mmCIF file of C-alpha atoms in Angstrom:
data_model
loop_
_atom_site.group_PDB
_atom_site.id
_atom_site.type_symbol
_atom_site.label_atom_id
_atom_site.label_comp_id
_atom_site.label_asym_id
_atom_site.label_seq_id
_atom_site.Cartn_x
_atom_site.Cartn_y
_atom_site.Cartn_z
ATOM 1 C CA MET A 1 -60.092 70.009 -53.673
ATOM 2 C CA LYS A 2 -56.578 70.710 -52.435
ATOM 3 C CA PRO A 3 -55.171 69.512 -49.096
ATOM 4 C CA ALA A 4 -53.471 71.601 -46.439
ATOM 5 C CA ILE A 5 -52.002 70.531 -43.119
ATOM 6 C CA SER A 6 -51.946 72.381 -39.822
ATOM 7 C CA THR A 7 -48.606 73.199 -38.227
ATOM 8 C CA SER A 8 -50.173 72.183 -34.883
ATOM 9 C CA LEU A 9 -48.512 68.840 -35.577
ATOM 10 C CA PHE A 10 -45.190 70.410 -34.554
ATOM 11 C CA TRP A 11 -46.120 72.611 -31.642
ATOM 12 C CA LYS A 12 -46.790 69.992 -28.962
ATOM 13 C CA GLY A 13 -43.125 69.831 -27.956
ATOM 14 C CA ALA A 14 -39.713 71.194 -28.866
ATOM 15 C CA PHE A 15 -39.341 71.917 -32.565
ATOM 16 C CA GLY A 16 -37.094 73.626 -35.079
ATOM 17 C CA ILE A 17 -39.038 76.102 -37.187
ATOM 18 C CA ASP A 18 -36.809 75.409 -40.191
ATOM 19 C CA GLY A 19 -37.529 71.692 -39.995
ATOM 20 C CA CYS A 20 -41.266 72.245 -39.604
ATOM 21 C CA PHE A 21 -41.774 73.922 -42.960
ATOM 22 C CA SER A 22 -39.167 71.915 -44.854
ATOM 23 C CA ASP A 23 -40.628 68.599 -43.612
ATOM 24 C CA ILE A 24 -44.147 69.651 -44.648
ATOM 25 C CA ALA A 25 -42.954 70.677 -48.104
ATOM 26 C CA GLY A 26 -40.876 67.515 -48.370
ATOM 27 C CA ALA A 27 -43.982 65.386 -47.841
ATOM 28 C CA GLY A 28 -45.605 67.034 -50.858
ATOM 29 C CA PHE A 29 -47.970 69.523 -49.238
ATOM 30 C CA LYS A 30 -48.332 72.952 -50.865
ATOM 31 C CA PHE A 31 -50.636 74.624 -48.335
ATOM 32 C CA ILE A 32 -50.588 74.950 -44.557
ATOM 33 C CA GLU A 33 -52.775 76.223 -41.786
ATOM 34 C CA LEU A 34 -50.612 78.224 -39.414
ATOM 35 C CA ASP A 35 -51.327 77.327 -35.788
ATOM 36 C CA ALA A 36 -50.919 80.815 -34.313
ATOM 37 C CA HIS A 37 -52.078 79.748 -30.854
ATOM 38 C CA ASN A 38 -48.982 77.730 -30.059
ATOM 39 C CA ILE A 39 -46.502 80.216 -31.485
ATOM 40 C CA PHE A 40 -48.078 83.237 -29.799
ATOM 41 C CA SER A 41 -45.676 83.233 -26.848
ATOM 42 C CA HIS A 42 -42.714 83.013 -29.253
ATOM 43 C CA LEU A 43 -43.514 86.129 -31.291
ATOM 44 C CA SER A 44 -40.188 87.886 -30.751
ATOM 45 C CA PRO A 45 -38.573 89.787 -33.655
ATOM 46 C CA GLY A 46 -35.935 87.048 -33.930
ATOM 47 C CA PHE A 47 -38.494 84.247 -34.112
ATOM 48 C CA ILE A 48 -40.589 86.088 -36.667
ATOM 49 C CA GLU A 49 -37.559 86.741 -38.861
ATOM 50 C CA LYS A 50 -36.383 83.123 -38.700
ATOM 51 C CA ALA A 51 -39.849 81.637 -39.206
ATOM 52 C CA SER A 52 -40.752 83.892 -42.135
ATOM 53 C CA ALA A 53 -37.456 83.115 -43.868
ATOM 54 C CA ALA A 54 -37.987 79.375 -43.374
ATOM 55 C CA LEU A 55 -41.536 79.614 -44.694
ATOM 56 C CA GLU A 56 -40.458 81.514 -47.799
ATOM 57 C CA SER A 57 -37.642 79.040 -48.450
ATOM 58 C CA SER A 58 -40.055 76.093 -48.231
ATOM 59 C CA GLY A 59 -42.361 77.442 -50.949
ATOM 60 C CA LEU A 60 -45.429 76.729 -48.788
ATOM 61 C CA ILE A 61 -48.519 78.943 -48.870
ATOM 62 C CA ILE A 62 -50.614 79.806 -45.798
ATOM 63 C CA ALA A 63 -54.262 79.022 -46.593
ATOM 64 C CA SER A 64 -55.630 79.680 -43.093
ATOM 65 C CA VAL A 65 -54.603 80.682 -39.582
ATOM 66 C CA HIS A 66 -55.874 79.132 -36.365
ATOM 67 C CA MET A 67 -56.021 82.196 -34.154
ATOM 68 C CA PRO A 68 -54.887 82.196 -30.498
ATOM 69 C CA TYR A 69 -57.462 81.047 -27.966
ATOM 70 C CA LEU A 70 -55.720 82.147 -24.788
ATOM 71 C CA TYR A 71 -58.760 84.210 -23.760
ATOM 72 C CA PRO A 72 -62.388 83.187 -24.462
ATOM 73 C CA ILE A 73 -64.385 85.456 -26.727
ATOM 74 C CA SER A 74 -67.496 84.038 -25.010
ATOM 75 C CA SER A 75 -66.399 85.325 -21.598
ATOM 76 C CA PRO A 76 -68.703 87.668 -19.649
ATOM 77 C CA SER A 77 -65.548 89.574 -18.678
ATOM 78 C CA LYS A 78 -64.968 92.609 -20.881
ATOM 79 C CA SER A 79 -61.261 92.578 -20.015
ATOM 80 C CA ALA A 80 -60.915 88.908 -21.033
ATOM 81 C CA ARG A 81 -62.567 89.604 -24.385
ATOM 82 C CA ALA A 82 -60.366 92.677 -24.840
ATOM 83 C CA SER A 83 -57.299 90.512 -24.178
ATOM 84 C CA ALA A 84 -58.521 88.067 -26.822
ATOM 85 C CA VAL A 85 -58.866 90.845 -29.393
ATOM 86 C CA LYS A 86 -55.399 92.158 -28.486
ATOM 87 C CA SER A 87 -53.932 88.688 -29.083
ATOM 88 C CA PHE A 88 -55.588 88.593 -32.512
ATOM 89 C CA ALA A 89 -54.247 92.056 -33.364
ATOM 90 C CA ARG A 90 -50.728 91.146 -32.271
ATOM 91 C CA THR A 91 -50.784 87.973 -34.367
ATOM 92 C CA LEU A 92 -51.837 89.915 -37.457
ATOM 93 C CA ASP A 93 -49.541 92.893 -36.917
ATOM 94 C CA SER A 94 -46.444 90.788 -36.250
ATOM 95 C CA PHE A 95 -46.140 87.425 -37.995
ATOM 96 C CA ILE A 96 -48.998 87.624 -40.518
ATOM 97 C CA ALA A 97 -47.925 91.100 -41.644
ATOM 98 C CA LYS A 98 -44.422 89.740 -42.224
ATOM 99 C CA VAL A 99 -45.596 86.798 -44.368
ATOM 100 C CA GLU A 100 -48.660 88.351 -46.015
ATOM 101 C CA ARG A 101 -47.182 87.832 -49.488
ATOM 102 C CA LEU A 102 -47.082 84.073 -48.718
ATOM 103 C CA CYS A 103 -50.790 83.889 -47.799
ATOM 104 C CA LEU A 104 -53.838 83.089 -49.900
ATOM 105 C CA LYS A 105 -56.229 85.972 -50.310
ATOM 106 C CA PRO A 106 -58.639 86.233 -48.693
ATOM 107 C CA LEU A 107 -56.935 84.510 -45.765
ATOM 108 C CA LYS A 108 -59.230 82.450 -43.533
ATOM 109 C CA LEU A 109 -58.887 83.109 -39.801
ATOM 110 C CA ILE A 110 -60.328 80.436 -37.504
ATOM 111 C CA PHE A 111 -61.562 81.134 -33.976
ATOM 112 C CA HIS A 112 -62.660 79.031 -31.002
ATOM 113 C CA PRO A 113 -66.066 80.490 -30.092
ATOM 114 C CA GLY A 114 -66.479 78.676 -26.771
ATOM 115 C CA VAL A 115 -64.809 76.981 -23.809
ATOM 116 C CA SER A 116 -65.794 74.237 -21.399
ATOM 117 C CA VAL A 117 -69.109 74.853 -19.667
ATOM 118 C CA GLU A 118 -67.363 73.884 -16.424
ATOM 119 C CA LYS A 119 -65.251 77.046 -16.778
ATOM 120 C CA ILE A 120 -68.073 79.336 -17.892
ATOM 121 C CA PRO A 121 -71.718 78.140 -17.805
ATOM 122 C CA TYR A 122 -73.375 77.547 -21.156
ATOM 123 C CA ALA A 123 -76.033 80.248 -20.772
ATOM 124 C CA VAL A 124 -73.423 82.817 -19.780
ATOM 125 C CA GLN A 125 -71.329 82.041 -22.852
ATOM 126 C CA LYS A 126 -74.325 82.207 -25.170
ATOM 127 C CA ASN A 127 -75.250 85.610 -23.759
ATOM 128 C CA SER A 128 -71.667 86.860 -24.008
ATOM 129 C CA ILE A 129 -70.665 85.606 -27.466
ATOM 130 C CA CYS A 130 -72.552 88.467 -29.155
ATOM 131 C CA CYS A 131 -70.285 90.969 -27.381
ATOM 132 C CA GLY A 132 -67.211 88.970 -28.366
ATOM 133 C CA ILE A 133 -68.255 88.900 -32.015
ATOM 134 C CA LYS A 134 -68.926 92.641 -32.051
ATOM 135 C CA GLU A 135 -65.495 93.308 -30.549
ATOM 136 C CA ILE A 136 -63.836 91.095 -33.153
ATOM 137 C CA GLY A 137 -65.791 93.015 -35.767
ATOM 138 C CA THR A 138 -64.148 96.280 -34.746
ATOM 139 C CA LEU A 139 -60.748 94.739 -35.546
ATOM 140 C CA PHE A 140 -61.731 93.446 -38.995
ATOM 141 C CA ALA A 141 -64.301 95.991 -40.149
ATOM 142 C CA ASN A 142 -64.379 96.081 -43.968
ATOM 143 C CA ASP A 143 -60.966 94.360 -44.207
ATOM 144 C CA GLY A 144 -61.390 92.233 -47.318
ATOM 145 C CA ARG A 145 -58.023 90.535 -46.824
ATOM 146 C CA PHE A 146 -59.681 88.111 -44.407
ATOM 147 C CA GLU A 147 -62.592 85.733 -43.940
ATOM 148 C CA LEU A 148 -63.521 84.648 -40.408
ATOM 149 C CA ALA A 149 -64.656 81.168 -39.356
ATOM 150 C CA PHE A 150 -65.874 79.848 -35.999
ATOM 151 C CA GLU A 151 -65.092 76.205 -35.211
ATOM 152 C CA ASN A 152 -67.477 73.623 -33.746
ATOM 153 C CA MET A 153 -66.256 72.645 -30.301
ATOM 154 C CA LEU A 154 -66.333 69.496 -28.159
ATOM 155 C CA SER A 155 -69.649 68.580 -26.520
ATOM 156 C CA SER A 156 -68.295 69.734 -23.146
ATOM 157 C CA HIS A 157 -68.022 73.266 -24.593
ATOM 158 C CA PHE A 158 -70.318 76.015 -25.752
ATOM 159 C CA ALA A 159 -70.640 75.998 -29.586
ATOM 160 C CA ALA A 160 -70.795 72.217 -29.919
ATOM 161 C CA THR A 161 -74.237 71.955 -31.540
ATOM 162 C CA ALA A 162 -75.485 72.896 -34.978
ATOM 163 C CA GLU A 163 -77.942 75.279 -33.316
ATOM 164 C CA ASP A 164 -75.140 77.076 -31.449
ATOM 165 C CA LEU A 165 -73.072 77.413 -34.599
ATOM 166 C CA LYS A 166 -75.971 78.758 -36.650
ATOM 167 C CA TYR A 167 -76.645 81.300 -33.903
ATOM 168 C CA ILE A 168 -72.970 82.370 -33.924
ATOM 169 C CA ALA A 169 -72.893 82.502 -37.724
ATOM 170 C CA GLU A 170 -75.991 84.718 -37.804
ATOM 171 C CA GLN A 171 -74.502 87.088 -35.224
ATOM 172 C CA ALA A 172 -71.193 87.239 -37.099
ATOM 173 C CA GLU A 173 -72.907 87.901 -40.425
ATOM 174 C CA ALA A 174 -74.823 90.798 -38.858
ATOM 175 C CA ASP A 175 -71.937 92.367 -36.912
ATOM 176 C CA ILE A 176 -68.777 91.743 -38.975
ATOM 177 C CA LEU A 177 -68.576 93.515 -42.316
ATOM 178 C CA ILE A 178 -66.581 90.807 -44.105
ATOM 179 C CA LYS A 179 -67.358 87.202 -45.040
ATOM 180 C CA THR A 180 -67.840 84.916 -42.045
ATOM 181 C CA GLY A 181 -68.799 81.287 -41.554
ATOM 182 C CA ILE A 182 -68.087 78.000 -39.792
ATOM 183 C CA CYS A 183 -64.998 75.784 -39.653
ATOM 184 C CA PHE A 184 -66.158 72.144 -39.546
ATOM 185 C CA ASP A 185 -64.041 69.957 -37.219
ATOM 186 C CA SER A 186 -64.740 66.288 -37.947
ATOM 187 C CA CYS A 187 -62.988 64.997 -34.829
ATOM 188 C CA HIS A 188 -64.978 67.233 -32.487
ATOM 189 C CA ALA A 189 -68.221 66.373 -34.255
ATOM 190 C CA ALA A 190 -67.599 62.617 -34.102
ATOM 191 C CA TYR A 191 -67.819 62.311 -30.317
ATOM 192 C CA ASP A 192 -71.570 62.859 -30.176
ATOM 193 C CA ASN A 193 -72.774 62.861 -33.775
ATOM 194 C CA LEU A 194 -72.510 61.150 -37.105
ATOM 195 C CA PRO A 195 -70.138 63.731 -38.579
ATOM 196 C CA HIS A 196 -71.672 63.771 -42.056
ATOM 197 C CA GLU A 197 -75.112 64.467 -40.543
ATOM 198 C CA PHE A 198 -73.659 67.230 -38.380
ATOM 199 C CA LEU A 199 -71.893 68.708 -41.405
ATOM 200 C CA SER A 200 -75.097 68.561 -43.457
ATOM 201 C CA ALA A 201 -76.891 70.580 -40.776
ATOM 202 C CA ILE A 202 -74.333 73.419 -40.925
ATOM 203 C CA SER A 203 -73.085 73.051 -44.505
ATOM 204 C CA SER A 204 -74.627 76.267 -45.828
ATOM 205 C CA ARG A 205 -72.360 78.212 -43.449
ATOM 206 C CA VAL A 206 -69.155 76.153 -43.767
ATOM 207 C CA ILE A 207 -66.179 77.920 -45.367
ATOM 208 C CA CYS A 208 -63.268 75.734 -44.150
ATOM 209 C CA SER A 209 -62.514 72.512 -42.284
ATOM 210 C CA HIS A 210 -60.315 70.674 -39.780
ATOM 211 C CA LEU A 211 -60.272 66.991 -40.692
ATOM 212 C CA SER A 212 -59.032 64.093 -38.569
ATOM 213 C CA ASP A 213 -60.419 60.903 -37.019
ATOM 214 C CA ASN A 214 -60.707 60.050 -33.330
ATOM 215 C CA TYR A 215 -61.434 56.342 -33.986
ATOM 216 C CA ASN A 216 -63.994 56.383 -31.160
ATOM 217 C CA GLN A 217 -61.356 57.151 -28.534
ATOM 218 C CA PRO A 218 -62.465 58.995 -25.362
ATOM 219 C CA ASP A 219 -59.777 61.693 -25.576
ATOM 220 C CA GLY A 220 -61.361 64.848 -26.986
ATOM 221 C CA GLU A 221 -58.110 65.985 -28.539
ATOM 222 C CA PHE A 222 -57.187 62.732 -30.273
ATOM 223 C CA HIS A 223 -56.702 63.911 -33.876
ATOM 224 C CA ALA A 224 -55.476 60.981 -35.988
ATOM 225 C CA ILE A 225 -54.892 60.420 -39.702
ATOM 226 C CA PRO A 226 -58.007 59.132 -41.505
ATOM 227 C CA MET A 227 -57.349 55.546 -42.677
ATOM 228 C CA SER A 228 -59.682 53.128 -44.398
ATOM 229 C CA VAL A 229 -58.352 49.981 -42.692
ATOM 230 C CA ILE A 230 -59.475 51.043 -39.201
ATOM 231 C CA HIS A 231 -63.141 51.050 -38.208
ATOM 232 C CA SER A 232 -64.534 54.519 -37.661
ATOM 233 C CA LYS A 233 -67.971 56.095 -37.667
ATOM 234 C CA ILE A 234 -66.780 58.907 -39.941
ATOM 235 C CA ASP A 235 -68.011 58.393 -43.498
ATOM 236 C CA TRP A 236 -65.299 60.224 -45.404
ATOM 237 C CA LYS A 237 -66.963 59.773 -48.772
ATOM 238 C CA LYS A 238 -70.034 61.642 -47.529
ATOM 239 C CA ILE A 239 -67.916 64.256 -45.737
ATOM 240 C CA MET A 240 -65.853 65.067 -48.820
ATOM 241 C CA GLY A 241 -68.943 65.012 -51.026
ATOM 242 C CA ILE A 242 -70.421 67.822 -48.931
ATOM 243 C CA LEU A 243 -67.210 69.826 -48.490
ATOM 244 C CA LYS A 244 -66.338 69.904 -52.186
ATOM 245 C CA ASP A 245 -69.258 72.265 -52.788
ATOM 246 C CA ARG A 246 -68.287 74.567 -49.911
ATOM 247 C CA THR A 247 -64.521 75.133 -50.043
ATOM 248 C CA GLU A 248 -61.551 74.540 -52.347
ATOM 249 C CA ILE A 249 -59.107 73.532 -49.591
ATOM 250 C CA PHE A 250 -59.481 71.059 -46.716
ATOM 251 C CA THR A 251 -57.079 70.978 -43.789
ATOM 252 C CA LEU A 252 -55.759 67.972 -41.893
ATOM 253 C CA GLU A 253 -55.336 68.915 -38.224
ATOM 254 C CA LEU A 254 -53.425 66.093 -36.563
ATOM 255 C CA SER A 255 -51.727 65.006 -33.349
ATOM 256 C CA LYS A 256 -48.504 63.039 -33.877
ATOM 257 C CA PRO A 257 -47.622 59.969 -31.769
ATOM 258 C CA HIS A 258 -44.285 60.423 -29.991
ATOM 259 C CA THR A 259 -42.870 57.205 -31.440
ATOM 260 C CA ILE A 260 -42.793 58.303 -35.091
ATOM 261 C CA SER A 261 -40.822 61.043 -36.794
ATOM 262 C CA HIS A 262 -42.465 64.137 -38.208
ATOM 263 C CA ALA A 263 -41.230 63.285 -41.703
ATOM 264 C CA ALA A 264 -42.672 59.756 -41.625
ATOM 265 C CA TYR A 265 -46.001 60.888 -40.167
ATOM 266 C CA LEU A 266 -46.302 63.644 -42.772
ATOM 267 C CA LYS A 267 -45.821 61.120 -45.586
ATOM 268 C CA MET A 268 -48.656 59.041 -44.144
ATOM 269 C CA ALA A 269 -50.787 62.165 -43.843
ATOM 270 C CA LYS A 270 -50.137 63.102 -47.473
ATOM 271 C CA ILE A 271 -51.276 59.664 -48.673
ATOM 272 C CA SER A 272 -54.494 60.097 -46.678
ATOM 273 C CA ALA A 273 -54.950 63.651 -47.974
ATOM 274 C CA ASP A 274 -54.585 62.486 -51.571
ATOM 275 C CA GLU A 275 -57.179 59.758 -51.008
ATOM 276 C CA MET A 276 -59.591 62.291 -49.517
ATOM 277 C CA ALA A 277 -59.060 64.619 -52.458
ATOM 278 C CA GLY A 278 -59.850 61.631 -54.654
ATOM 279 C CA LEU A 279 -63.132 61.121 -52.843
ATOM 280 C CA ALA A 280 -64.049 64.741 -53.435
ATOM 281 C CA SER A 281 -63.400 64.349 -57.154
ATOM 282 C CA GLY A 282 -65.295 61.060 -57.376
ATOM 283 C CA ARG A 283 -62.261 58.803 -57.600
ATOM 284 C CA ALA A 284 -61.907 55.705 -55.417
ATOM 285 C CA GLY A 285 -60.343 56.379 -52.044
ATOM 286 C CA LEU A 286 -60.678 55.634 -48.339
#
């Protein structure tokens, strides 16, 4: 298996797009997942030109794109779902169209299928997700350039259980005329499950992954580098043993502490990624 890293690492604060890609390449990564959510508001012609030039100069390849989640596709509001689809179309027609030659084919596009049940009740989201999937399907009908994946969410959200994800996967398979599946997020799964057991339950549908460790912290968006010296309930050997039969690339999706530089944190991430790739191949690791 080959490692990728999400550019979400850079989008939490001010950043220079040139430094983002050059730092990732400098750490030894070859593949990235483009976090399109956090660049969506920056999609001016000038930004797109600068970012695409920096990406091409770095030699990096986009393996997947985390699509914007400004509007919930599980909303009962037709206008909210329409706004979501418009944000997907704009992302594809602007930045992705500009860098298509730098993307793997087919390119995996990852979607958040649900939001907090405090914002929209669970039953309402479950009833509405079918409409959202159908509307996404109209955008991607028969477009073999892409594969679509729906990510498992936090337990406070719709689409947090294996049953929810299987339901979504079945709907997507029926209504979208290209390959669809699930993106396994280890950090989200770890709050209420043994992640390897959760992954086993959905593995037949998994086509990509977001890997990080929350180290049993209460913050639902604590995405840290997997390390063997810190106690965690995530069994990375079992995780990688399952993933190696489902996908060729795994993605580290991380949050960077403010007290360390991007370059230093990326070097640590690459060491972890290499160890995880070693686990997938049967070599000693984490």
